[in-house]
Structure formats: C-alpha cells, structure tokens
Backbone as a printed PyTorch tensor [residue, N CA C, xyz], in Angstrom:
tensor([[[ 69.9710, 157.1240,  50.2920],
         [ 70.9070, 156.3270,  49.5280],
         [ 70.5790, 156.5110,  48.0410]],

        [[ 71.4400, 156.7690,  47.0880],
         [ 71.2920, 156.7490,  45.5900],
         [ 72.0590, 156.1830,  45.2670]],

        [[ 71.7790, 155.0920,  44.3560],
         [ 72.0280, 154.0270,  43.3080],
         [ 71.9830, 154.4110,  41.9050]],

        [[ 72.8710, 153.9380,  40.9910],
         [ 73.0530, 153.8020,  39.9480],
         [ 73.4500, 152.6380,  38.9880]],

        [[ 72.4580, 152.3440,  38.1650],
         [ 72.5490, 150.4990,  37.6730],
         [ 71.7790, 150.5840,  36.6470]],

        [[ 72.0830, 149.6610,  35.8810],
         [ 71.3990, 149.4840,  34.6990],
         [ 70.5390, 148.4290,  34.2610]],

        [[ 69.8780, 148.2310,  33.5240],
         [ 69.0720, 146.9180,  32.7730],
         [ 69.1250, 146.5210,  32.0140]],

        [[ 69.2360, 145.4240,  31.1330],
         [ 69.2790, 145.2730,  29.6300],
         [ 68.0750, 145.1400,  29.1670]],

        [[ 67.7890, 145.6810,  27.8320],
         [ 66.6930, 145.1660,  27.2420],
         [ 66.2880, 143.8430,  26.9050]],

        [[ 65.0400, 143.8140,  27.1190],
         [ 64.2810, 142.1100,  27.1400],
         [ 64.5250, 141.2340,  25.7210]],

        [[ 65.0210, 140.6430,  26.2190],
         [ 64.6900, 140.2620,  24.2440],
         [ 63.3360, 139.7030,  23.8430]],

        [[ 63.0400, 140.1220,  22.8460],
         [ 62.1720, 139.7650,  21.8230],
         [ 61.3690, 140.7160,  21.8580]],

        [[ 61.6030, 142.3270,  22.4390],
         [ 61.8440, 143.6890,  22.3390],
         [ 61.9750, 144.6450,  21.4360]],

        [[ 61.6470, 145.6820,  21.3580],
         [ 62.7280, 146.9900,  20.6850],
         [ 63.7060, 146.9740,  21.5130]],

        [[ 63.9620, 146.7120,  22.2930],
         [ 64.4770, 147.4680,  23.4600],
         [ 65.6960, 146.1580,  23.6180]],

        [[ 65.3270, 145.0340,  23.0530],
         [ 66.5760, 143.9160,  23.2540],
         [ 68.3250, 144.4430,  22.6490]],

        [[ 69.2100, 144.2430,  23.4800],
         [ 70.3680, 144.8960,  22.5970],
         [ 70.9840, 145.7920,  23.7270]],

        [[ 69.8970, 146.7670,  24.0530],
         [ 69.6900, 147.6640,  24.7100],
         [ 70.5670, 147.4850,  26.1760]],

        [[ 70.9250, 148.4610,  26.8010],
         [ 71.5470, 148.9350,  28.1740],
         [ 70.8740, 150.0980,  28.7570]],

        [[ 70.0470, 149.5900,  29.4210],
         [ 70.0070, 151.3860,  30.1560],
         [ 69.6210, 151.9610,  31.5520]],

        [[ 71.0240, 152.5290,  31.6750],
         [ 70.7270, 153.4790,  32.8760],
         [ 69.6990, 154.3930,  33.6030]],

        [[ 69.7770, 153.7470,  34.8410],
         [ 68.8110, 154.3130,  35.5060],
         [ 69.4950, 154.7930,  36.8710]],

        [[ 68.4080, 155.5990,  37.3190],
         [ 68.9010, 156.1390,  39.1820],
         [ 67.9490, 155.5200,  39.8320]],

        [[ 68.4720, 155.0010,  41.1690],
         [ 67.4380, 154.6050,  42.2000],
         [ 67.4090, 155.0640,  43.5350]],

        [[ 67.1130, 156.1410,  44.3520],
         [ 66.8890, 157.0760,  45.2980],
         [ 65.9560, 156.5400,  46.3950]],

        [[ 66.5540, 156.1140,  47.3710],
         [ 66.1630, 155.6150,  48.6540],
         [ 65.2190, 156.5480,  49.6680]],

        [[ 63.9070, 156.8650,  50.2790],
         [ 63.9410, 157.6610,  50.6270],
         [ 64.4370, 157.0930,  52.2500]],

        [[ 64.5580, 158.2010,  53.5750],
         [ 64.9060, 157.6840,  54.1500],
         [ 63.7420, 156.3930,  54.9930]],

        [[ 62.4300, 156.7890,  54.6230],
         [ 61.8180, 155.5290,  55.9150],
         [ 61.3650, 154.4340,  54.7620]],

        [[ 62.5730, 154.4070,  53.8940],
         [ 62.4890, 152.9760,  53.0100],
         [ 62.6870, 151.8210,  53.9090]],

        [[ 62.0200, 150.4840,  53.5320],
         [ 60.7370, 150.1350,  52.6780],
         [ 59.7170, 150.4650,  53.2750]],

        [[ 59.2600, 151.5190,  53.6380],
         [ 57.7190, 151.8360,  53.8780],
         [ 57.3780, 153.0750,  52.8280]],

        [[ 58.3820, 153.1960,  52.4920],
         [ 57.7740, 154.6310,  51.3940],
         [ 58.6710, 154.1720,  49.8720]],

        [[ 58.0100, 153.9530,  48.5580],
         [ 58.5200, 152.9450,  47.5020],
         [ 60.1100, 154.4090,  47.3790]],

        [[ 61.3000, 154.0000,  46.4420],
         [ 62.3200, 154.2320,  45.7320],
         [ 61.6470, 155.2010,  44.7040]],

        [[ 62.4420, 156.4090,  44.4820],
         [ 62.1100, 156.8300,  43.0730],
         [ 63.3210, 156.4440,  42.4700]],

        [[ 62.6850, 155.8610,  40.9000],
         [ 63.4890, 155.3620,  39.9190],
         [ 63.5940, 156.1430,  38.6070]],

        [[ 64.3530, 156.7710,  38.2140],
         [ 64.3060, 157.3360,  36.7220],
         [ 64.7850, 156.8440,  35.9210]],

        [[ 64.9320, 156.7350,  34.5640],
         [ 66.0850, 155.8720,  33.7080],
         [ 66.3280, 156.9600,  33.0460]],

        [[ 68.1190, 157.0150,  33.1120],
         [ 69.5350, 158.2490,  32.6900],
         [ 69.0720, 158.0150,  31.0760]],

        [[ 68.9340, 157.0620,  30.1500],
         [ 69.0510, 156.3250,  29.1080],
         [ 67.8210, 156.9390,  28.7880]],

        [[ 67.6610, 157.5590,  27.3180],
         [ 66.1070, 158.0390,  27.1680],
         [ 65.1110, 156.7100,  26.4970]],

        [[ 63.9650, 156.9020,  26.5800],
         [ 63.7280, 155.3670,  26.2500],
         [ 62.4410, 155.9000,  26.0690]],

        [[ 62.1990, 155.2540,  24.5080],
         [ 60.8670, 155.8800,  23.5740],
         [ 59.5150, 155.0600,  24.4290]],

        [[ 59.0390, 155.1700,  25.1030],
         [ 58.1210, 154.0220,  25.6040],
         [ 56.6120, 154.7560,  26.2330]],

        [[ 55.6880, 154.3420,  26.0220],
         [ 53.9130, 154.9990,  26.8540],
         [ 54.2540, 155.4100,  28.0670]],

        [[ 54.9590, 154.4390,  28.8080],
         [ 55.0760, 154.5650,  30.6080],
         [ 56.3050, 155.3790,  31.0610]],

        [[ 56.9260, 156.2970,  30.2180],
         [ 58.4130, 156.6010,  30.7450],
         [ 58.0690, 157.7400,  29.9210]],

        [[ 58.4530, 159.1640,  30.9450],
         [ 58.9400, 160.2910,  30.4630],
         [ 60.1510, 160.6630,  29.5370]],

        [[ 59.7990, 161.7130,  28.7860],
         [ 61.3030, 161.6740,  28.5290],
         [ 62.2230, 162.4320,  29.3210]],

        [[ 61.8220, 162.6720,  30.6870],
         [ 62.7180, 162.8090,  32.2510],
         [ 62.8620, 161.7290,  32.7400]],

        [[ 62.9810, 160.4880,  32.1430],
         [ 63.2270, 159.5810,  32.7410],
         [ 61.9190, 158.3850,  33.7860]],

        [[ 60.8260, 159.0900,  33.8640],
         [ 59.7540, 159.0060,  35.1250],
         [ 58.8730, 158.0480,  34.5060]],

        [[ 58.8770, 156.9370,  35.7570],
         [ 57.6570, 156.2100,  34.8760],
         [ 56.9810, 155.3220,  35.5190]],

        [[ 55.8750, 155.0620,  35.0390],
         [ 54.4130, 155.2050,  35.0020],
         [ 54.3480, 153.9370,  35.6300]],

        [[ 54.3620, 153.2300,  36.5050],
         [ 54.3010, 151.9260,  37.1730],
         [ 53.8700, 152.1800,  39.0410]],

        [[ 52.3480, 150.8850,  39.4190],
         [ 51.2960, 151.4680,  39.9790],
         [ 52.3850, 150.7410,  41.3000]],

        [[ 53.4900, 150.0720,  41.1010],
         [ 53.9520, 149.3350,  42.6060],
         [ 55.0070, 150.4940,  42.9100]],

        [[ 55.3400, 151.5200,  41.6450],
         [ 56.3910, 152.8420,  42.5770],
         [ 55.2790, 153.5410,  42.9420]],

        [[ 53.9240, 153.6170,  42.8220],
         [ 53.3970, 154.6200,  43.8240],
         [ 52.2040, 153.9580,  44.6890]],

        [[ 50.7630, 153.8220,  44.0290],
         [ 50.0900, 153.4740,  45.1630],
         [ 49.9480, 151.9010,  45.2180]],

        [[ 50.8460, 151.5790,  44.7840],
         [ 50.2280, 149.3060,  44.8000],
         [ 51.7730, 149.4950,  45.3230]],

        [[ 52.5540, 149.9740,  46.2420],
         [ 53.8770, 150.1290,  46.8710],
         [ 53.7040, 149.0560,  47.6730]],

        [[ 54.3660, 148.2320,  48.3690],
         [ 54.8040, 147.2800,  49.6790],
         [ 55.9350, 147.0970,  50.2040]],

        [[ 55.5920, 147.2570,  51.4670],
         [ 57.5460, 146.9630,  51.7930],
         [ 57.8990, 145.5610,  51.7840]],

        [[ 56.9110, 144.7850,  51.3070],
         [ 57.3850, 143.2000,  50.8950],
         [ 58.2170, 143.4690,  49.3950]],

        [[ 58.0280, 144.3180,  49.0270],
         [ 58.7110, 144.6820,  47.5100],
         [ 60.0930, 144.1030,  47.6510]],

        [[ 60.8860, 144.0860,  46.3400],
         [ 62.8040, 144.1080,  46.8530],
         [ 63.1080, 144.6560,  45.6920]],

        [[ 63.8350, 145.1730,  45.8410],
         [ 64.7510, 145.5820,  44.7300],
         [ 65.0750, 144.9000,  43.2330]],

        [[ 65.1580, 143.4180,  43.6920],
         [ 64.6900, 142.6330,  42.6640],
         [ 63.6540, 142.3400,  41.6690]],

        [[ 62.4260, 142.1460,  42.6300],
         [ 61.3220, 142.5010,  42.4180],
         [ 61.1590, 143.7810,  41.4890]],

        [[ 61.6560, 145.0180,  41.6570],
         [ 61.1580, 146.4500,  40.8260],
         [ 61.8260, 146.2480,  39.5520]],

        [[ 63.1470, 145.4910,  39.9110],
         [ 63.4710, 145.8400,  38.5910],
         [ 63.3800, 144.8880,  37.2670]],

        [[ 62.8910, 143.5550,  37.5380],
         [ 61.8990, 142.6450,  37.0080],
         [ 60.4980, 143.1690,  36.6380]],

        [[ 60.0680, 144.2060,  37.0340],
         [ 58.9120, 144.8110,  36.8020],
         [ 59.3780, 145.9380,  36.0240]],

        [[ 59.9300, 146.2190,  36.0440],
         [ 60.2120, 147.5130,  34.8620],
         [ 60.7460, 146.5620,  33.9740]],

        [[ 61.1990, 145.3610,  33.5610],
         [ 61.7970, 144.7720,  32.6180],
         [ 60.3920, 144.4010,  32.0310]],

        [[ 59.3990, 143.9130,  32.8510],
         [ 58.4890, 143.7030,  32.1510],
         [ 57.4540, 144.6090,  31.7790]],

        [[ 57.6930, 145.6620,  32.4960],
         [ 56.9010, 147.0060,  31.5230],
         [ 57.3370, 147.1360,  30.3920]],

        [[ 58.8810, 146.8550,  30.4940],
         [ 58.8550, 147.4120,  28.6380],
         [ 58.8060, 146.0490,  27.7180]],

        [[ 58.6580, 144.9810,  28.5440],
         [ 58.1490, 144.1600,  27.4630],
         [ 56.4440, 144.6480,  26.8760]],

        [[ 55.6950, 144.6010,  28.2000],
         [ 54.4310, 144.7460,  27.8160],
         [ 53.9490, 146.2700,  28.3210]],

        [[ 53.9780, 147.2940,  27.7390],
         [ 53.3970, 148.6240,  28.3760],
         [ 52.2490, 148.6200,  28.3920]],

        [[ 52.1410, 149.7170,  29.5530],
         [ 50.5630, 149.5570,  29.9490],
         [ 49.3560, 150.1180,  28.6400]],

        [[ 48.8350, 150.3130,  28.3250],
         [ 47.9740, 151.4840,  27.3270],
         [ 47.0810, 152.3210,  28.0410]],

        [[ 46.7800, 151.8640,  29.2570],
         [ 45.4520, 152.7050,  29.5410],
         [ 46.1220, 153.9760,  30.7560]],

        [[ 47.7250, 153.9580,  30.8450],
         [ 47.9930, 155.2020,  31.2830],
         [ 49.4210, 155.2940,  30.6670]],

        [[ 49.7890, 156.4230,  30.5490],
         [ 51.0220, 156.9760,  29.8020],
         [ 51.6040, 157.9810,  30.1900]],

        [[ 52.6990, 158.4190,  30.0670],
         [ 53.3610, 159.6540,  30.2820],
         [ 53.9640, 160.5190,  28.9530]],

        [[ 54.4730, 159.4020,  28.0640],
         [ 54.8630, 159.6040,  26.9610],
         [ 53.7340, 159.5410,  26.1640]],

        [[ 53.0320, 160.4460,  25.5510],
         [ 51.9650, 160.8750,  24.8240],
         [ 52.1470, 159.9460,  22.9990]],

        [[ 53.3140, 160.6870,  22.3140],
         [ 53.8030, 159.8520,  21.3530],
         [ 53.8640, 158.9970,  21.1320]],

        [[ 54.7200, 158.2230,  22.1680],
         [ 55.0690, 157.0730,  22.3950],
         [ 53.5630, 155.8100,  22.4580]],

        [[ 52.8150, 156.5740,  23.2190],
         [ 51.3730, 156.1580,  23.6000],
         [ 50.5830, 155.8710,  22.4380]],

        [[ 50.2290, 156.8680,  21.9070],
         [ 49.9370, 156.7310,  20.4920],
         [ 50.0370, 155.7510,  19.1170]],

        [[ 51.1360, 155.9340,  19.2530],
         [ 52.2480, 155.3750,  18.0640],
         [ 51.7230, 153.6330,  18.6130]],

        [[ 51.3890, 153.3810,  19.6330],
         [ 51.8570, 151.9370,  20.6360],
         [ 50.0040, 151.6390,  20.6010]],

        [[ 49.2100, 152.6730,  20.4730],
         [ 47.7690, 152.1410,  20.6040],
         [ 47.5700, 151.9470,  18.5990]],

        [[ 47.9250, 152.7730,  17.5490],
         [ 47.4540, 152.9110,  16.4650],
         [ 48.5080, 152.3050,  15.4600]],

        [[ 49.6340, 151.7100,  16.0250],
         [ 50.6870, 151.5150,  14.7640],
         [ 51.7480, 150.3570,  15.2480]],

        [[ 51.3500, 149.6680,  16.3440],
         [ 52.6920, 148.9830,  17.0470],
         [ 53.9400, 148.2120,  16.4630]],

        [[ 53.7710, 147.9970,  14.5990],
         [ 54.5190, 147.3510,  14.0390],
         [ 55.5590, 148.8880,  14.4390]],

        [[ 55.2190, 150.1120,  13.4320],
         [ 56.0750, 151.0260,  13.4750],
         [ 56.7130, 151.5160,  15.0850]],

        [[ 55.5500, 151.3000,  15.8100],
         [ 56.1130, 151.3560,  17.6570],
         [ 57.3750, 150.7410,  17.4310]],

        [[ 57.6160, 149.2270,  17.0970],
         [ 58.2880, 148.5650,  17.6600],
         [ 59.8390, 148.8840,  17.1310]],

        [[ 59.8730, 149.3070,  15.2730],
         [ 60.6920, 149.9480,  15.0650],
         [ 61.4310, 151.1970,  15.5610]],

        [[ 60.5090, 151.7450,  15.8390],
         [ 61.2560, 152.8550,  16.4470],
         [ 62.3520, 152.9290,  17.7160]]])
C-alpha cells in the first residue's frame, strides 16, 4: 500500500507555516515490519536526507507493531521540533544545528 499525505510544520519552528509532503509505503507483513516514509518536500534538517530519508530509531530498530500511524507521524512532527544531534543524515544541516542554531533556525 502507498500513501501520500502531508504535515504541517510545528509552530514555534522554522518549519511552522510549512506543508510538507511525504510518501508512506506499506510493506506487505505490516505492522510487523515498520513503513518506509520519505518526505516529497525537501526539508533542511540533521535527521532527513535530501532524498527525503530520515533518521528516526522507531522506523527502524525501536519499530513495534503497537506503533499507528498516528503515532509516526506525531513523531516526525516532533523530530523536527527537536532533532536528534548525535545522528544525522544531513551533514550541513547537522552542523549548522550543533555550531550556529540561531542561523539553523533561519534557514
């Protein structure tokens, strides 16, 4: 099953204002194996590729099939409130977010 839906940004954010698209890809022996999620919308952030891919420990090994759909995507709302620092995908983004976060936040 593939899904397509969006999120708004959190307020009190960069990211408040914000809309953004994402894909959500069912595999088939879901909920025992987590959703891959990408976001369509590029999004400057430590935990998110700029393929969309990102860095959150309940899409891979902290997975449960007690999870819901609800649940993930309340958790990616709150990744980009609070990103992780101590793993990243986005290198820049990472950076910019450990040494400068006023300018992070502008960006």
């Amino acid at each position: 099953m593939h899904w397509i839906g969006w999120i708004e940004g959190p307020q009190d954010t960069p990211y408040a204002g914000g809309k953004f698209r994402l894909t959500i890809d069912f595999p088939v022996d879901f909920p025992f194996k987590p959703p891959t999620i990408h976001f369509i919308t590029p999004v400057f952030h430590p935990n998110i590729s700029a393929k969309g891919e990102i860095c959150l420990d309940i899409l891979h090994s902290q997975w449960s099939p007690a999870l819901t759909i609800r649940g993930l995507l309340i958790s990616l709302c709150s990744l980009l409130t609070d990103p992780n620092p101590e793993h990243g995908l986005n290198k820049d983004a990472l950076r910019l977010y450990r040494t400068d976060q006023q300018r992070y936040n502008e960006t």
